[in-house]
Short mmCIF file of C-alpha atoms in Angstrom, two decimals:
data_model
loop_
_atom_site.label_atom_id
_atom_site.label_comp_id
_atom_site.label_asym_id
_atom_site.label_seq_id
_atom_site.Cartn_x
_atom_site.Cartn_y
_atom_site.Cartn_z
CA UNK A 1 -47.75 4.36 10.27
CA UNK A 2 -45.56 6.85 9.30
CA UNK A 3 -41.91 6.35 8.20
CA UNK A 4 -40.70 8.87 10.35
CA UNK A 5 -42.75 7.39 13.94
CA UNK A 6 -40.72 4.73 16.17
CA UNK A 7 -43.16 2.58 18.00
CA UNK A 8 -46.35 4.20 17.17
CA UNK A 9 -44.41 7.66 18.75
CA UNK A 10 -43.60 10.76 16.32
CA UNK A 11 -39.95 10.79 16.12
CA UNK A 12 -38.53 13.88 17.90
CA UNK A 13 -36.77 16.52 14.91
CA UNK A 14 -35.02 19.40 14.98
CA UNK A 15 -35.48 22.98 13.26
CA UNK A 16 -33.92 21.84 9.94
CA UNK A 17 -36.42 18.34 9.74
CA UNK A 18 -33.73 16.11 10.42
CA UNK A 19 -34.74 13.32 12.80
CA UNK A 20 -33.10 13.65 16.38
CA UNK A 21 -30.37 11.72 17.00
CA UNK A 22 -30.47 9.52 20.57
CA UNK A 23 -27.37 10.31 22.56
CA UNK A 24 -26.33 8.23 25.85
CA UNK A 25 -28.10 10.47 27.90
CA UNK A 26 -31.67 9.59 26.41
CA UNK A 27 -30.54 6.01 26.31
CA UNK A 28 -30.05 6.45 29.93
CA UNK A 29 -33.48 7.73 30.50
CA UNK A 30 -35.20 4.94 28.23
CA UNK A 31 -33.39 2.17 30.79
CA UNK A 32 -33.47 4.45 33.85
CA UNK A 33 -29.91 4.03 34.19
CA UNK A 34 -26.82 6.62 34.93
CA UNK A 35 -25.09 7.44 31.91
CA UNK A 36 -21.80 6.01 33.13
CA UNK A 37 -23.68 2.67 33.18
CA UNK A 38 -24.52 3.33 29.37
CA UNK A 39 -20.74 3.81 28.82
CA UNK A 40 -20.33 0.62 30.56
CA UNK A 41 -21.99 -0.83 28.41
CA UNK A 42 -20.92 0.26 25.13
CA UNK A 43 -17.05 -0.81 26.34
CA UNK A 44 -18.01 -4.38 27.46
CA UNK A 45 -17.52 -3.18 30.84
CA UNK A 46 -17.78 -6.92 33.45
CA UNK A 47 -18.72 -4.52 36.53
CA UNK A 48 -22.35 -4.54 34.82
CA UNK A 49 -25.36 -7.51 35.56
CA UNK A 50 -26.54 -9.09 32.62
CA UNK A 51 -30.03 -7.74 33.52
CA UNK A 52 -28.99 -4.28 33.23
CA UNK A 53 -26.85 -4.79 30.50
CA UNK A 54 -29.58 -6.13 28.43
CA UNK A 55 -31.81 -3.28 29.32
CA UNK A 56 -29.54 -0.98 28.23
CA UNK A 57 -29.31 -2.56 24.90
CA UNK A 58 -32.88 -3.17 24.42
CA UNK A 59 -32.79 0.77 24.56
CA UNK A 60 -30.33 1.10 22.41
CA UNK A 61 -32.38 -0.97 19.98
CA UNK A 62 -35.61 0.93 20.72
CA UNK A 63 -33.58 4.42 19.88
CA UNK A 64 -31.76 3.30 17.10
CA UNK A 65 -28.53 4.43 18.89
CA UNK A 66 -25.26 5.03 17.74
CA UNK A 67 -22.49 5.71 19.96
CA UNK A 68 -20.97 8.74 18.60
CA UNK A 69 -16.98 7.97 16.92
CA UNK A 70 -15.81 11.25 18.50
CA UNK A 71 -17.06 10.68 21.87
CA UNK A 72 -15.96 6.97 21.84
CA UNK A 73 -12.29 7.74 21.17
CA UNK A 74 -12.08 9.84 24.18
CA UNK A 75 -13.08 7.53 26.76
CA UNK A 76 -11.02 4.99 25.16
CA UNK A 77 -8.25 6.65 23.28
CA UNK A 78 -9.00 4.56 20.28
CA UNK A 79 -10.38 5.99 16.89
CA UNK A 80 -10.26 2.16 15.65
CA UNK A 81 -9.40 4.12 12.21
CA UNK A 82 -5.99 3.81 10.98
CA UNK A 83 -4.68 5.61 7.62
CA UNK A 84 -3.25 3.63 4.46
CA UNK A 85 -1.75 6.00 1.95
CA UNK A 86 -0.88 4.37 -1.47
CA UNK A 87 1.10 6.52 -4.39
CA UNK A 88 -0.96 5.18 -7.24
CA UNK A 89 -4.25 3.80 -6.85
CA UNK A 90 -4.07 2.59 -11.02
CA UNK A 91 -1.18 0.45 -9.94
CA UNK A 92 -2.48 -3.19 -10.04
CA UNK A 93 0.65 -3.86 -7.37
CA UNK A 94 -1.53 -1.83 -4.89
CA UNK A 95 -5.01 -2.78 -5.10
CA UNK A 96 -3.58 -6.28 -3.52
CA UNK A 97 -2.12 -4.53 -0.63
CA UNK A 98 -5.21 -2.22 -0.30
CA UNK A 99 -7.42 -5.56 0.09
CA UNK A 100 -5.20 -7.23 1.98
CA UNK A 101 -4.84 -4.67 4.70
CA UNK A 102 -8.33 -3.74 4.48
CA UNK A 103 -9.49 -7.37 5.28
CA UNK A 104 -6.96 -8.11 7.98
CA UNK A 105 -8.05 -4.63 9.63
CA UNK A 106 -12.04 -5.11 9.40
CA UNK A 107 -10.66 -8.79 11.36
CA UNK A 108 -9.37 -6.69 14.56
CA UNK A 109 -12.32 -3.93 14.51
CA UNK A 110 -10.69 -1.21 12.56
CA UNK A 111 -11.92 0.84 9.80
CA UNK A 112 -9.28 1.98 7.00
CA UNK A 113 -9.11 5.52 5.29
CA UNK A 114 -7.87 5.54 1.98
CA UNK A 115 -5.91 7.87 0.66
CA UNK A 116 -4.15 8.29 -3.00
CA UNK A 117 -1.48 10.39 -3.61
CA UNK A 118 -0.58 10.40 -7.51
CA UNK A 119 2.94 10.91 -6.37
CA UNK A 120 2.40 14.33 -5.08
CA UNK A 121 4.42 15.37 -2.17
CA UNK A 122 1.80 17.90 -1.39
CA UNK A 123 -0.72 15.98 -1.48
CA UNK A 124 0.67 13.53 0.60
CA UNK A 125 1.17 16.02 3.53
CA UNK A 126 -2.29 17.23 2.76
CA UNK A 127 -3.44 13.68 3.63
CA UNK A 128 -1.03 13.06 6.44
CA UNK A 129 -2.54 16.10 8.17
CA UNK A 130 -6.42 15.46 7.10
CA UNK A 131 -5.49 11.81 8.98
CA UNK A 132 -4.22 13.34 12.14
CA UNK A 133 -7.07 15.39 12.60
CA UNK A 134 -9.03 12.06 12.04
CA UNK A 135 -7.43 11.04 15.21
CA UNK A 136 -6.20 7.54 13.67
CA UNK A 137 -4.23 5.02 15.81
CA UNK A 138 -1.94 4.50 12.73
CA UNK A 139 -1.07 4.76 9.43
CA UNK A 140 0.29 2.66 6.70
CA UNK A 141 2.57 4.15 3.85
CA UNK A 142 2.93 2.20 0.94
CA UNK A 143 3.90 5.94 -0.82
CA UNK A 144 7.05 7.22 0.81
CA UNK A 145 9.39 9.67 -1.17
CA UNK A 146 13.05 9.83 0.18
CA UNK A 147 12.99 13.59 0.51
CA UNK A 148 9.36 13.28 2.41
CA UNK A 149 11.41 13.17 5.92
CA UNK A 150 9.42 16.81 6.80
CA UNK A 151 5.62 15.50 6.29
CA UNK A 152 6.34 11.90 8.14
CA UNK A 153 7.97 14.17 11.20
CA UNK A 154 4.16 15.75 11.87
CA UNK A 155 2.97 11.71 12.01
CA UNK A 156 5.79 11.24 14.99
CA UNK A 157 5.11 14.21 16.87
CA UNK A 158 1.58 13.33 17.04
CA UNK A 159 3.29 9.90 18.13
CA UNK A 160 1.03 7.93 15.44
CA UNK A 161 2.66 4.30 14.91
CA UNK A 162 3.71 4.25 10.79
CA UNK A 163 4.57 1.70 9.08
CA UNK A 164 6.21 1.76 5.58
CA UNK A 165 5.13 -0.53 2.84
CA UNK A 166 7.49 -1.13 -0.27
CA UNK A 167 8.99 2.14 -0.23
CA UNK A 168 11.47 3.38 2.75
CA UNK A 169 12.97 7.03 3.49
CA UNK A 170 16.37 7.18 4.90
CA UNK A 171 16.29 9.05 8.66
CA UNK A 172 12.53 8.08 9.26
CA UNK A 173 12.44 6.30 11.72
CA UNK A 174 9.54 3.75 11.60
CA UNK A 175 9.14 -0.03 11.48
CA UNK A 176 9.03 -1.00 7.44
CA UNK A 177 7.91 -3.87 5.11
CA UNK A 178 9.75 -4.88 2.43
CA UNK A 179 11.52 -6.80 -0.74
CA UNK A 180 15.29 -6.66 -0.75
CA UNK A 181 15.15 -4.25 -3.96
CA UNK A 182 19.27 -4.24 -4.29
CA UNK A 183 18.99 -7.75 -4.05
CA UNK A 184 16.26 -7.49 -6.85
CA UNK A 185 18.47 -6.02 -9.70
CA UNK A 186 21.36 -8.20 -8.64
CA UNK A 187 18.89 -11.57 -9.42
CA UNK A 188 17.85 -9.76 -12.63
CA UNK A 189 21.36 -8.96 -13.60
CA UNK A 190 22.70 -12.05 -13.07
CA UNK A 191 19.44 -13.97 -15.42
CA UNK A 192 20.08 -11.67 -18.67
CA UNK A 193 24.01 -11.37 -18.56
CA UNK A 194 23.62 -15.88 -18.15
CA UNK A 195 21.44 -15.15 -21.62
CA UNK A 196 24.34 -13.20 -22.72
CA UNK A 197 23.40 -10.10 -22.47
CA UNK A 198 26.40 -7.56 -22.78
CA UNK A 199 24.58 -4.43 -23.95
CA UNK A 200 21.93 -3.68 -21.46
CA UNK A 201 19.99 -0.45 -20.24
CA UNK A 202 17.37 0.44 -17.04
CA UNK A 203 14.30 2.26 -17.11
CA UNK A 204 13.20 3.22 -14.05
CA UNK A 205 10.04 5.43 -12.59
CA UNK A 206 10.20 7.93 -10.43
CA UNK A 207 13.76 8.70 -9.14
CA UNK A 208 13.33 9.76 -5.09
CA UNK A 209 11.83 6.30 -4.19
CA UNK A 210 13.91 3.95 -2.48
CA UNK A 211 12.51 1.33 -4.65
CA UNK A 212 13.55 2.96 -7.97
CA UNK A 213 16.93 3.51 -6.48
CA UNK A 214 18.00 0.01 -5.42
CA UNK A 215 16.81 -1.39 -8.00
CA UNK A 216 18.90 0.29 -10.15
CA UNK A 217 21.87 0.34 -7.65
CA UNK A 218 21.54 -3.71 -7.56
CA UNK A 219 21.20 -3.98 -11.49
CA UNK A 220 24.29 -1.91 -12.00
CA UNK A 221 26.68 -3.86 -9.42
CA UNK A 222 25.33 -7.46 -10.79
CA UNK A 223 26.43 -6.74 -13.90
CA UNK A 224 29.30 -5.05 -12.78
CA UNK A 225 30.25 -8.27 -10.77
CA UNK A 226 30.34 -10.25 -14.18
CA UNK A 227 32.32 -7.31 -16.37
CA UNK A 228 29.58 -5.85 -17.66
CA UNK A 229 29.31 -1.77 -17.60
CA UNK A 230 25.36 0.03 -17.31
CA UNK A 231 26.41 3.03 -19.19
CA UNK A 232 25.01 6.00 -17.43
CA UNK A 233 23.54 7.03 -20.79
CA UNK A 234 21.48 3.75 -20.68
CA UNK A 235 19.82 4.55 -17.30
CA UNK A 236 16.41 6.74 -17.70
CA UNK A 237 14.01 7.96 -14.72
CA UNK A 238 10.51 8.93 -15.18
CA UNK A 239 7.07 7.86 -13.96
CA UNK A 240 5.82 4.44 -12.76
CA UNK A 241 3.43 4.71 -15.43
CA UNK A 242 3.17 2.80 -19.16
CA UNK A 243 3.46 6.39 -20.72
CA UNK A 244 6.58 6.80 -19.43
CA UNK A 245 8.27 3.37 -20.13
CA UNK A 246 6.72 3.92 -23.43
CA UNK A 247 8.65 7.23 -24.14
CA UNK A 248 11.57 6.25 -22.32
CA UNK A 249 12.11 2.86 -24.12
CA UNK A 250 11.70 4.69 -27.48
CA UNK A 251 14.70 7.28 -26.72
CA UNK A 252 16.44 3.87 -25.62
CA UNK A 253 15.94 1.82 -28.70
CA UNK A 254 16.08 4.50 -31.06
CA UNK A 255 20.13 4.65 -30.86
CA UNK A 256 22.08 2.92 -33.38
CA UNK A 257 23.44 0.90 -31.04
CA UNK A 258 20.41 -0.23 -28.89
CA UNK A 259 20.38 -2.11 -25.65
CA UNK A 260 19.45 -5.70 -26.29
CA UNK A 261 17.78 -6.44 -22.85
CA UNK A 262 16.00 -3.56 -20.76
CA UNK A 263 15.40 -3.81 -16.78
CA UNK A 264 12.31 -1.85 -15.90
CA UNK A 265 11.77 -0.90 -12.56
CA UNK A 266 8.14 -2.66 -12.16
CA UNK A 267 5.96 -4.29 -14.59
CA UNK A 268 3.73 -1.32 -15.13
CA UNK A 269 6.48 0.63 -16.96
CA UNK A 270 7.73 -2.77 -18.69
CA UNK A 271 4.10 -2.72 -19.92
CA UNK A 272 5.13 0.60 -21.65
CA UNK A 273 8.20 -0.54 -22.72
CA UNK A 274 6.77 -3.63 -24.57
CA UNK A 275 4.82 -1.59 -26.34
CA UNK A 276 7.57 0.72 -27.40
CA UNK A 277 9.65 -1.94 -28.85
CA UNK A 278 6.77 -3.58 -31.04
CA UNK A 279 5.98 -0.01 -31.86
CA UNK A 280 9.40 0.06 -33.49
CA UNK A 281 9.31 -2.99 -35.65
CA UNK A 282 11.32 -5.03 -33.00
CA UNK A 283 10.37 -8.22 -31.18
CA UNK A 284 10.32 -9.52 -27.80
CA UNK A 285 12.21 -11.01 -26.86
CA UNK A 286 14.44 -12.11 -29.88
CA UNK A 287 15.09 -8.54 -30.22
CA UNK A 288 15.12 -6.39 -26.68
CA UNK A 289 14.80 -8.87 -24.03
CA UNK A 290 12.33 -7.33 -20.72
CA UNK A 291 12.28 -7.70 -17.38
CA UNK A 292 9.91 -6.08 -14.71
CA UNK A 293 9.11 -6.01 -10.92
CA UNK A 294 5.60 -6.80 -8.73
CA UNK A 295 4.26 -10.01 -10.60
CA UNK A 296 1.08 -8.02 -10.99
CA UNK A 297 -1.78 -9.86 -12.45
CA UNK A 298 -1.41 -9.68 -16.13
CA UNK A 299 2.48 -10.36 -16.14
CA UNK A 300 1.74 -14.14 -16.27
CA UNK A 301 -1.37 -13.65 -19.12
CA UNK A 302 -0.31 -15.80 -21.74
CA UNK A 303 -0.02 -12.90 -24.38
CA UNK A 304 2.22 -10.76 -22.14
CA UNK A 305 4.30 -13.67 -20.37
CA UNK A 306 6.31 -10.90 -19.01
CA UNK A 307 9.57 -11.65 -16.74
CA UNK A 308 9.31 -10.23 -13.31
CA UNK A 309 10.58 -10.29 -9.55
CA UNK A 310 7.62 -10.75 -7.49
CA UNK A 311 6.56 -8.66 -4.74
CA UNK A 312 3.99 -10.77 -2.42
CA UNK A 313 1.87 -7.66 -2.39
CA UNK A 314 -0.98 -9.49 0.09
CA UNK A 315 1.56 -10.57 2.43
CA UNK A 316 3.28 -7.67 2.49
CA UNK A 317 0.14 -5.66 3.65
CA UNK A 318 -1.02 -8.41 6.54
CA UNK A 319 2.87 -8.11 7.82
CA UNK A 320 2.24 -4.20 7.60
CA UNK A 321 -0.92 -4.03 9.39
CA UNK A 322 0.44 -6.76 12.06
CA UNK A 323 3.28 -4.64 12.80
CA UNK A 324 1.41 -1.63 13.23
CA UNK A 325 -1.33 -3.32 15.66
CA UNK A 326 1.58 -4.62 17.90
CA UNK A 327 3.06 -0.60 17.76
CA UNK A 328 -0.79 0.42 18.76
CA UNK A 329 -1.02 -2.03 21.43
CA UNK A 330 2.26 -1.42 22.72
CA UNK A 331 3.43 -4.99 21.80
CA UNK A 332 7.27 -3.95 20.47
CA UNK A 333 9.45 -2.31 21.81
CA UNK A 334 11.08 1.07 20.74
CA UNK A 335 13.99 0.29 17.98
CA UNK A 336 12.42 0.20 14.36
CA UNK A 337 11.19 -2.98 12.98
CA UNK A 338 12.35 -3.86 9.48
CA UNK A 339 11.25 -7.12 7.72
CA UNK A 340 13.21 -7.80 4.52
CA UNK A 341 11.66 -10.37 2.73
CA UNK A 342 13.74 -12.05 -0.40
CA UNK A 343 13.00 -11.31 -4.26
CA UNK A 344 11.72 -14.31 -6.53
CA UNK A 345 12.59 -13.88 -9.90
CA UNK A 346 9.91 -15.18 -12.41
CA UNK A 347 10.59 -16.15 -15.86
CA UNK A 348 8.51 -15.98 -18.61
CA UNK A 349 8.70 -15.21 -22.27
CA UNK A 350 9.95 -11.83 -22.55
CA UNK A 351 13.28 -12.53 -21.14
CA UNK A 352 13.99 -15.45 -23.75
CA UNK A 353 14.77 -17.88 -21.09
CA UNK A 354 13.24 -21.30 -21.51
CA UNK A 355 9.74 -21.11 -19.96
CA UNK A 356 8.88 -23.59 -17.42
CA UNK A 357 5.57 -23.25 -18.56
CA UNK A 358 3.36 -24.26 -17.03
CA UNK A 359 4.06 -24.12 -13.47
CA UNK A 360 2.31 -23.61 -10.03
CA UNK A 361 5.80 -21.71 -8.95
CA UNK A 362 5.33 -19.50 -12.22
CA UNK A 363 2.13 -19.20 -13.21
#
């Protein structure tokens, strides 16, 4: 038989040789059946007998039917897609959202479109458009820039549920999962100035995220609280990329009178910054102590042993995608939801701490 015949019968193609795909209506001739009653059908309807139900499907089987995404989310309003929109694929932080979000999604029937936006406010209103002509139910923004007010407004007037992941942008507003990042520098300024840490300098990525802000805003009033100064001279913005702790943490270190502990604002810049200061001839941590954020996976290798406050990136994403299937169901009601969840420092080598090494708590 040939590949292209369905039951012994010579599949029915078009003009361009592409086999004919069944719609409802041939469905409904196949079970001799309304088309409504097909509908019924593909929704679960209860006002349909089991006998004619499993007629239908038996010629939905025969056809090789599909019912048609477009055509579904009319009749039900549903797209059962929902956006997730991460700032930096490369970022080991996000792959653990991106799975956890993904998995918890595929559990309640939806399908998740991916999108990466290297930090690119143009490319993230690019996406944020290309996802509302997708007709999604919702999106999740683990991406946000605080000046990115403009692009999210398109989302609400479309009424999409968002939900914000990580980063925040003041005047959006939209329910939001989080670390308390002020609280985050605070915990890390109060572990290097107990070391005794006086001379001290920040290295931060890029500098309209919430994330990079508070962090440093947190830093800078912890040590303030214990009479130490962050010179502004000592506080550097770039990239959250190694390159740019690299290049940044060489201007730093380069200065005759060099910072002797350096709070990076997440591990993948730290990463950078390690590098810069062995680069130089200098240890860590008997020389520049380090301290990152996110816990991603190689902080706690052995060889790295880098310091960190830990993000719980897969809980974070479940939390997200929870609170944007209760905005899609109508579940909450209309004031923003926020959930702050508290920073866990995690020390490790490159802080000079004493290790408690090792440890189920820090790994």
């Amino acid at each position: 038989m040939d590949n292209g015949d369905l039951e012994g019968k010579p599949v029915d193609r078009g003009s361009n040789g592409r086999r004919h795909r069944a719609s409802s209506k041939d469905i409904a001739r196949e079970a001799n059946v309304s088309q409504s009653t097909v509908s019924r059908v593909i929704h679960d309807s209860a006002r349909i007998s089991q006998a004619t139900r499993e007629r239908v499907l038996a010629a939905m089987d025969k056809l090789g039917y599909s019912p048609n995404a477009a055509a579904r989310t009319l009749i039900t309003g549903r797209s059962n897609f929902i956006g997730l929109v991460v700032s930096n694929i490369t970022n080991p932080f996000y792959p653990e959202v991106i799975e956890s979000i993904v998995g918890i999604a595929a559990q309640h029937g939806y399908n998740v479109l991916l999108c990466n936006t290297q930090e690119d406010r143009d490319l993230q209103a690019s996406y944020l458009d290309l996802l509302i002509e997708h007709q999604i139910d919702g999106a999740i923004l683990t991406s946000t820039l605080i000046d990115g007010q403009e692009a999210l407004a398109k989302v609400h007037m479309d009424q999409i549920p968002v939900v914000m992941v990580n980063r925040t942008a003041a005047g959006v507003s939209a329910d939001a999962v989080r670390i308390d990042n002020f609280e985050a520098g605070r915990v890390v300024a109060a572990h290097l100035a107990d070391l005794g840490h006086t001379e001290l300098g920040f290295i931060g990525g890029l500098e309209v995220t919430s994330t990079n802000r508070a962090r440093m805003k947190g830093f800078r009033q912890g040590l303030g609280e214990r009479g130490i100064e962050l010179r502004a001279d000592r506080i550097l913005h770039g990239q959250f990329t190694r390159d740019s702790g690299y290049r940044l943490a060489t201007r730093l270190i380069a200065a005759p009178d060099r910072p002797t502990a350096l709070f990076c604002a997440d591990d993948i810049v730290a990463f950078g910054t390690i590098d810069a200061v062995m680069d130089a001839g200098l240890r860590v941590p008997e020389d520049v102590a380090i301290v990152g954020v996110d816990d991603v996976p190689a902080a706690s290798l052995r060889q790295v042993g880098l310091t960190t406050v830990r993000q719980p990136a897969a809980e974070m994403g479940r939390r997200a995608f929870n609170l944007l299937l209760e905005r899609i169901e109508g579940v909450t009601g209309a004031e923003p939801v926020e959930i702050v969840l508290r920073p866990q420092l995690i020390v490790r080598r490159t802080s000079g701490a004493p290790e408690p090494w090792p440890s189920a708590a820090n790994p």
